[in-house]
PDB file of C-alpha atoms in Angstrom:
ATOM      1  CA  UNK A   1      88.617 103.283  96.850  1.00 86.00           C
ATOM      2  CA  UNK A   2      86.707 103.058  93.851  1.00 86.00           C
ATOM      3  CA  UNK A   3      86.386 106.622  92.612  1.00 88.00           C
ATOM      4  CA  UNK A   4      83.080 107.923  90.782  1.00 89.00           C
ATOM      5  CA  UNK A   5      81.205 110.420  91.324  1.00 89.00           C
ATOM      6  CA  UNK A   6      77.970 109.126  91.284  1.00 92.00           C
ATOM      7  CA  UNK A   7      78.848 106.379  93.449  1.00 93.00           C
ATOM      8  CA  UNK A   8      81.862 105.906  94.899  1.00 95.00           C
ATOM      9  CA  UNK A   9      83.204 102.972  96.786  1.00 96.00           C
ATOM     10  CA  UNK A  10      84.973 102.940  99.871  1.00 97.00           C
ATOM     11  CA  UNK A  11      86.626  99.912 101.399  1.00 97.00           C
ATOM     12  CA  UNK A  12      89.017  99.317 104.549  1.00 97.00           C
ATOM     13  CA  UNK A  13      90.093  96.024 105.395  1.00 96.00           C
ATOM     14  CA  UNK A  14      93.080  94.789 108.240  1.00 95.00           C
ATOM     15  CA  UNK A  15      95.894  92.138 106.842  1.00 92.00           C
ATOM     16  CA  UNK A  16      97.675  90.436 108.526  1.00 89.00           C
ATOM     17  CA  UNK A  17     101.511  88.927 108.084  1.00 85.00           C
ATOM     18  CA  UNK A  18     100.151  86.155 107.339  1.00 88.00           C
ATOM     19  CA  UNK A  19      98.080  88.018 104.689  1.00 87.00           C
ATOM     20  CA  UNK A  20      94.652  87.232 105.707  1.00 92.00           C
ATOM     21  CA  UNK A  21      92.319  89.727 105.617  1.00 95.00           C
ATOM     22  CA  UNK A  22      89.311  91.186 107.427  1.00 96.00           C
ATOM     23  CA  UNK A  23      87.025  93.637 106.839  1.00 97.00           C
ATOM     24  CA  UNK A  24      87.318  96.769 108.508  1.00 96.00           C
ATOM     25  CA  UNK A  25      83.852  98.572 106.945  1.00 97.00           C
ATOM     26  CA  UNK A  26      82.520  99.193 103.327  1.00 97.00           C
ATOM     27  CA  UNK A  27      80.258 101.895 101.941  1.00 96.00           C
ATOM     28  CA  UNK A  28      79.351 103.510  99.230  1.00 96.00           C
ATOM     29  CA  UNK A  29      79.348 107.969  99.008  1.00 96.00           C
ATOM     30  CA  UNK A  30      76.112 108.529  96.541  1.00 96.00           C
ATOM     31  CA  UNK A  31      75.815 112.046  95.171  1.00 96.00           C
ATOM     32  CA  UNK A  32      73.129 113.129  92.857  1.00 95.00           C
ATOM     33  CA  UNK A  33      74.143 113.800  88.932  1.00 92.00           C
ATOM     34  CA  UNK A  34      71.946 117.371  89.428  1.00 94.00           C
ATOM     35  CA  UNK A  35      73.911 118.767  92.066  1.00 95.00           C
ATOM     36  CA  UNK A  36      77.045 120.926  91.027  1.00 95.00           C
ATOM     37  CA  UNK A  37      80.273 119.149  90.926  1.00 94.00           C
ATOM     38  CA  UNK A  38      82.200 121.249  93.506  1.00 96.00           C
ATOM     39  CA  UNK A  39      79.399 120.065  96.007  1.00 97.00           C
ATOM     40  CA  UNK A  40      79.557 116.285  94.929  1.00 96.00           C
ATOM     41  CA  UNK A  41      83.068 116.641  95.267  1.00 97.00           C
ATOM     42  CA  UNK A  42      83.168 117.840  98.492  1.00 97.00           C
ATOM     43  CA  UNK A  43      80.793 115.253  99.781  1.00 96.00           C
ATOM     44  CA  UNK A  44      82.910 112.762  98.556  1.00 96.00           C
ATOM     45  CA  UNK A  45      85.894 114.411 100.114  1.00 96.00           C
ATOM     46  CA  UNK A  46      83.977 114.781 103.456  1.00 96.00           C
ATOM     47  CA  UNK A  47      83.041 110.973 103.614  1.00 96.00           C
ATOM     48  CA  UNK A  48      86.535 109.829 103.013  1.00 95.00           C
ATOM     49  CA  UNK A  49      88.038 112.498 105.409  1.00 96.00           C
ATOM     50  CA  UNK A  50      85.724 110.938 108.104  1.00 96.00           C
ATOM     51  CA  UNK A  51      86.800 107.600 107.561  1.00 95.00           C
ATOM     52  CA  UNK A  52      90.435 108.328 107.931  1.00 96.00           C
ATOM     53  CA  UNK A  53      89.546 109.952 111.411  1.00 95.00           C
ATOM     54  CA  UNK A  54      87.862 107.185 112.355  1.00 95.00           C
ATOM     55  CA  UNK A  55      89.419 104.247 111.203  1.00 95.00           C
ATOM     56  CA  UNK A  56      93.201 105.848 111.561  1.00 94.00           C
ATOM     57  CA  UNK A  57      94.435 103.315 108.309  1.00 94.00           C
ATOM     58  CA  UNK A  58      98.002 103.103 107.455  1.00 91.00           C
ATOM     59  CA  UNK A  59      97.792 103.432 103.528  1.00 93.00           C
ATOM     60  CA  UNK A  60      94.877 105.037 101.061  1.00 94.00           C
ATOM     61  CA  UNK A  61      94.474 103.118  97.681  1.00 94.00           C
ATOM     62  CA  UNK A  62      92.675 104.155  94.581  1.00 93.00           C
ATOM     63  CA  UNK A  63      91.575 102.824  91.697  1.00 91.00           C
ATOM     64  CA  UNK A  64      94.010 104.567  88.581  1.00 86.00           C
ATOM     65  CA  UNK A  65      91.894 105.860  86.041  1.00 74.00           C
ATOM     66  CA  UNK A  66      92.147 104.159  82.759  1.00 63.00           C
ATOM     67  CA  UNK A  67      91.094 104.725  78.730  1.00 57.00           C
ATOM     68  CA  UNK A  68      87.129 105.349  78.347  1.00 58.00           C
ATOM     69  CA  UNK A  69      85.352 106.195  74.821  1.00 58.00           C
ATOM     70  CA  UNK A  70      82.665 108.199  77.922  1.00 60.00           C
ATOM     71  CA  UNK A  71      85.389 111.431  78.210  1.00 62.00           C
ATOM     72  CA  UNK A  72      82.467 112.958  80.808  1.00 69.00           C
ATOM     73  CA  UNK A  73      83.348 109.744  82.893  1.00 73.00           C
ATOM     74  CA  UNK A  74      86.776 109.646  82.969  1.00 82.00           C
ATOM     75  CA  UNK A  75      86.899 113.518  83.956  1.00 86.00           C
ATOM     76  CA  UNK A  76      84.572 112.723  87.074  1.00 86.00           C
ATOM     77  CA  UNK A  77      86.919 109.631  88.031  1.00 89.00           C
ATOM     78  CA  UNK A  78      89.807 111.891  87.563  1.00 90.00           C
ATOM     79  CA  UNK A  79      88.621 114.448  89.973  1.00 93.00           C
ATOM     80  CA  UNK A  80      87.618 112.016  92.583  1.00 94.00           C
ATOM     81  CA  UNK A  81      91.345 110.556  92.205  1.00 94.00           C
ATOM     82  CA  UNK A  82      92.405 113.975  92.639  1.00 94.00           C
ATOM     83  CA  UNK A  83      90.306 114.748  96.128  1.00 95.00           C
ATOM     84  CA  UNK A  84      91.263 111.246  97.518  1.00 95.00           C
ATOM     85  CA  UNK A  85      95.304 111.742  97.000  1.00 94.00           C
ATOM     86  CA  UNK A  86      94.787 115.197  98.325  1.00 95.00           C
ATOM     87  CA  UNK A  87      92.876 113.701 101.425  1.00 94.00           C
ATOM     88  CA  UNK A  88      95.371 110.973 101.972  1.00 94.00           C
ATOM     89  CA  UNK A  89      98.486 113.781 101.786  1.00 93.00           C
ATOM     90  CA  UNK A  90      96.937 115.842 104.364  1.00 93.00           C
ATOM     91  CA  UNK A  91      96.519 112.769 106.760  1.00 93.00           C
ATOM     92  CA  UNK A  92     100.199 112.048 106.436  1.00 92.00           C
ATOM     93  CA  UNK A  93      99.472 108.750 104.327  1.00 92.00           C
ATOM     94  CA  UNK A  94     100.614 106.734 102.002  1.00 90.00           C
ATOM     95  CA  UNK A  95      98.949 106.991  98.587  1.00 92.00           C
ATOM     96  CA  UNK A  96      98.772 104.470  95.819  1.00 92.00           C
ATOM     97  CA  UNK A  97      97.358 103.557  93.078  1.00 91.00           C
ATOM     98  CA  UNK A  98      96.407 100.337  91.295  1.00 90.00           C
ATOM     99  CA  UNK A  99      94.267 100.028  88.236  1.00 90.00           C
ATOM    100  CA  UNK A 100      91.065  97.673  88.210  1.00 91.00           C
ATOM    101  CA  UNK A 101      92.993  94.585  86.169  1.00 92.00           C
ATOM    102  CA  UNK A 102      95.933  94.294  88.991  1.00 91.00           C
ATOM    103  CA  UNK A 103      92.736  94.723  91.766  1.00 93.00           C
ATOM    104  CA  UNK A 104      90.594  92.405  90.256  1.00 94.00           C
ATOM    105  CA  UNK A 105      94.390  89.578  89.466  1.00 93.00           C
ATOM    106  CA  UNK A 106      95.093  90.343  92.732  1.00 93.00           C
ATOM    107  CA  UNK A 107      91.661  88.694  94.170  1.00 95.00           C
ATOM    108  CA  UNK A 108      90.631  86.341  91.294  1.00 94.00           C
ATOM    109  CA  UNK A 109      93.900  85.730  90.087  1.00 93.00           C
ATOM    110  CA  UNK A 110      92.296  87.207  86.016  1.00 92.00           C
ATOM    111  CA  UNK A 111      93.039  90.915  85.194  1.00 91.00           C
ATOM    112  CA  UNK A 112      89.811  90.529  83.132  1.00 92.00           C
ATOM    113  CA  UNK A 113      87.746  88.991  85.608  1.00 94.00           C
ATOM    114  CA  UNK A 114      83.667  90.031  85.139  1.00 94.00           C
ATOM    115  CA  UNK A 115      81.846  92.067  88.472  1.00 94.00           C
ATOM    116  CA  UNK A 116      80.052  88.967  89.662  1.00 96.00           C
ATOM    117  CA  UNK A 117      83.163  86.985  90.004  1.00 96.00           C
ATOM    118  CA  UNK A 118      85.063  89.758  92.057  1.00 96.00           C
ATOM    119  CA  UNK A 119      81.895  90.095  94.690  1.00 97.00           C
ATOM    120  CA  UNK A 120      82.537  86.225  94.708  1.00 97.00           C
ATOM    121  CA  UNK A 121      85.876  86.496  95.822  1.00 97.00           C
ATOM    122  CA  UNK A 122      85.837  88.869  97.947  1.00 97.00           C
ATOM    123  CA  UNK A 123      83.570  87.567 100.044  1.00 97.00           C
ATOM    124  CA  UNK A 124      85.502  84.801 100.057  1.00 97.00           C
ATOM    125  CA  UNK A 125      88.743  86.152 100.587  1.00 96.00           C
ATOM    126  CA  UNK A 126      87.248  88.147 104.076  1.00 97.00           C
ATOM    127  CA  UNK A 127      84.822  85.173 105.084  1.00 96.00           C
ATOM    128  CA  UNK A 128      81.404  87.717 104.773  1.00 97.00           C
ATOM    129  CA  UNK A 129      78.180  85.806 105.159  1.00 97.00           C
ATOM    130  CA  UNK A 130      76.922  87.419 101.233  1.00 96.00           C
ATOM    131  CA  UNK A 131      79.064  89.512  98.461  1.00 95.00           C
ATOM    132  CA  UNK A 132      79.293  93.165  98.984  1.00 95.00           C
ATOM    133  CA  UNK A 133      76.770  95.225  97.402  1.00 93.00           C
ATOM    134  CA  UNK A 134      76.777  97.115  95.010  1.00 93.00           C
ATOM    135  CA  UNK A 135      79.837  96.414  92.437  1.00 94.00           C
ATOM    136  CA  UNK A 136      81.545  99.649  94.027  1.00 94.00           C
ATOM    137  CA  UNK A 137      81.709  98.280  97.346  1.00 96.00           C
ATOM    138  CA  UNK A 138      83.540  95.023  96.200  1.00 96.00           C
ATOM    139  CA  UNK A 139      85.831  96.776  93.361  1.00 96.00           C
ATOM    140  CA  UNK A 140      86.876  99.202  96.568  1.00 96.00           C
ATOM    141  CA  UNK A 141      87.539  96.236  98.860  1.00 97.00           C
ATOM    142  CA  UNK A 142      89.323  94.424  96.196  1.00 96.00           C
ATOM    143  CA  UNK A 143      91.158  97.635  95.694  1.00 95.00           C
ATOM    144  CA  UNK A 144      91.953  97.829  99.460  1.00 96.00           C
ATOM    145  CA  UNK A 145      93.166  93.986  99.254  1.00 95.00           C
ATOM    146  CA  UNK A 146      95.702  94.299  96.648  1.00 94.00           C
ATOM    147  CA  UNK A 147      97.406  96.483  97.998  1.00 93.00           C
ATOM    148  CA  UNK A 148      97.376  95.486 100.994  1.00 91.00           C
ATOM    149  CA  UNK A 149      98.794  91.927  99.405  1.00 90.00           C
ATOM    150  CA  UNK A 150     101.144  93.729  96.624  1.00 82.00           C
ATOM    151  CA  UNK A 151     102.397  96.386  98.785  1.00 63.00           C
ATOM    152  CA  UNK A 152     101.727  98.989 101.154  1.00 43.00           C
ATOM    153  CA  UNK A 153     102.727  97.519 103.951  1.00 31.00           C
ATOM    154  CA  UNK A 154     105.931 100.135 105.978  1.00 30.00           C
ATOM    155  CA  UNK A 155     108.242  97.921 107.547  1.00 29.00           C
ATOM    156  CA  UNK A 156     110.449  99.059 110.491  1.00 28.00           C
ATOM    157  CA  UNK A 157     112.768 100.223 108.062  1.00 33.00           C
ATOM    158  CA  UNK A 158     110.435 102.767 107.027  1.00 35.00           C
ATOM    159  CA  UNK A 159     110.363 101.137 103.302  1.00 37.00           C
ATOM    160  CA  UNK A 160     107.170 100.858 101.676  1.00 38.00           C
ATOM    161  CA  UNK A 161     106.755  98.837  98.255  1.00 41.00           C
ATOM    162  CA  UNK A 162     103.721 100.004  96.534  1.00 39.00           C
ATOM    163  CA  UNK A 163     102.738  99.264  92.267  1.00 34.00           C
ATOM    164  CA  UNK A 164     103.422 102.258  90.704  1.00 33.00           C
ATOM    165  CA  UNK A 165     100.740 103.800  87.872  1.00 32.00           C
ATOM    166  CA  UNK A 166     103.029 101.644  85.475  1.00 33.00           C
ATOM    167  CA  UNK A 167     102.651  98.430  87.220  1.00 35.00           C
ATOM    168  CA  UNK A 168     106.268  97.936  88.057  1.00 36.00           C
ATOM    169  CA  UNK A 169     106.512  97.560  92.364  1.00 37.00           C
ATOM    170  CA  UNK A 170     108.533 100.871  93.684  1.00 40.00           C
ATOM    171  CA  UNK A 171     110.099 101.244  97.076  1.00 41.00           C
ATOM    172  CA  UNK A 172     109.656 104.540  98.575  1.00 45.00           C
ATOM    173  CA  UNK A 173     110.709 105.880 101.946  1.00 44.00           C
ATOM    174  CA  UNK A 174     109.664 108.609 104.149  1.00 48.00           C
ATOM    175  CA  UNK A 175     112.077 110.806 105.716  1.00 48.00           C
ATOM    176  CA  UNK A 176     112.353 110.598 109.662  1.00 54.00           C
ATOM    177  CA  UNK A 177     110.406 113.625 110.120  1.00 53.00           C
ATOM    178  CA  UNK A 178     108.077 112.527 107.672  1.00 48.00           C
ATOM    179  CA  UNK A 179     107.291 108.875 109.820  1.00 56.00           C
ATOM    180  CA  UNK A 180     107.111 110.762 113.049  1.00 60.00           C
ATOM    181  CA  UNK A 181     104.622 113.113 111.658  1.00 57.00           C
ATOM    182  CA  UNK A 182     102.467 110.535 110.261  1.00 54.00           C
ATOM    183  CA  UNK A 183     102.629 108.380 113.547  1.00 60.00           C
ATOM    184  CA  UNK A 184     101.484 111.288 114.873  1.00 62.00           C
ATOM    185  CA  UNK A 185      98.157 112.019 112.634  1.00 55.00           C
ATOM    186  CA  UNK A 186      97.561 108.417 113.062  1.00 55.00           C
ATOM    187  CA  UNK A 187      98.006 108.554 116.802  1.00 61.00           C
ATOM    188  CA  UNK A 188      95.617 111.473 117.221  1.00 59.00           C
ATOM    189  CA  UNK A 189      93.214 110.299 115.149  1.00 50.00           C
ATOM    190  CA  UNK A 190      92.914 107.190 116.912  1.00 49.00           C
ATOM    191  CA  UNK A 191      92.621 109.104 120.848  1.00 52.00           C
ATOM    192  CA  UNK A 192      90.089 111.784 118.767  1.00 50.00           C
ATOM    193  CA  UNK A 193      92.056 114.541 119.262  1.00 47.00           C
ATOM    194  CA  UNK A 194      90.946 117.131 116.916  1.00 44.00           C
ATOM    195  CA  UNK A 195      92.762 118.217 114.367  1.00 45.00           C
ATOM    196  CA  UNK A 196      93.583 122.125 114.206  1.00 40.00           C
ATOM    197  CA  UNK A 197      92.783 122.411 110.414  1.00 42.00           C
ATOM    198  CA  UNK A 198      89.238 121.386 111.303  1.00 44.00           C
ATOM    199  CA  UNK A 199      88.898 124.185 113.702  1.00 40.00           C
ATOM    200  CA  UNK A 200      90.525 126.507 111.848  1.00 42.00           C
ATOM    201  CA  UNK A 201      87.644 125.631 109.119  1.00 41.00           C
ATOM    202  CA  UNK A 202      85.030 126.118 111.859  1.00 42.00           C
ATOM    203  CA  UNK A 203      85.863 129.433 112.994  1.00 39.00           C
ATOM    204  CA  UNK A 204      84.010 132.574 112.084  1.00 41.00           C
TER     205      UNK A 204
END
């Protein structure tokens, strides 16, 4: 993902082992600047929350917020980080995050690579007939990409090598409970079973 809250990006794509990749689906969540945050927020929280039910993906990514001089900006990015780890905790998934020089090496091979060039590789890297559009589509697909190329990917040992907020490439494990519980969520969100949070929420 590439958090804002004016526009935020959302990516999925499928690797392979052989690491080639293919896009899943790409969007962008708009919310107006005069609405109240809580409500931007929440649609933004909604969006992703329907994407994980539908596409049922292994791993959530987002982009790590970094310096700004534009303080208003980096508090809106912040929050959006917040809402997408808490989304991606309550589907049993793994979180990382990568900031947008290690997304933007991973797919041009420059940490300092310009917006045009990323769209360029991007739709290179998945085959797509034109780049995505706008720049938040492609930074959130290039988002999705490195990690699935740098890590992400749980192996049958239940290890998962992710970049850490540093840079440096962790390993992490879930416990056994943890794995069969997140199987689980993934499982039911693939058959559409409905989750009993969501009808908690719904009754009166």
């Amino acid at each position: 993902m590439d958090p804002g809250l004016t526009r935020c990006g959302l990516g999925c794509v499928d690797i392979d082992s052989r690491r080639r990749a293919r896009l899943v689906e790409v969007g962008v969540v708009r919310t107006a600047p005069h609405t109240s945050p809580e409500l931007r927020l929440l649609a933004v929280a909604e969006a992703l929350e329907d994407w994980i039910a539908r596409l049922g993906p292994n791993a959530v990514s987002v982009e790590r917020v970094f310096a700004q001089d534009n303080l208003r900006s980096v508090i809106g990015v912040a929050q959006v980080m917040g809402v997408v780890m808490v989304a991606g905790a309550r589907a049993g998934l793994e979180v990382a995050q990568h900031t947008p020089s290690e997304a933007k090496a991973a797919v041009t091979g420059s940490g300092t690579a310009g917006k045009a060039q990323v769209q360029a590789m991007v739709q290179r890297i998945l085959g797509l007939t034109e780049p995505p559009r706008p720049a938040d589509a492609a930074d959130a697909l290039a988002q999705a990409i490195c990690h699935g190329w740098r890590g992400g990917g749980t192996g049958a040992d239940g290890i998962t090598e992710m970049v850490s907020a540093g840079g440096a490439v962790r390993a992490s494990a879930r416990t056994p409970a943890q794995q069969q519980w997140a199987a689980a969520q993934a499982a039911a969100r693939r058959t559409g079973a409905v989750d009993p949070r969501r009808l908690r929420r719904r009754s009166p």
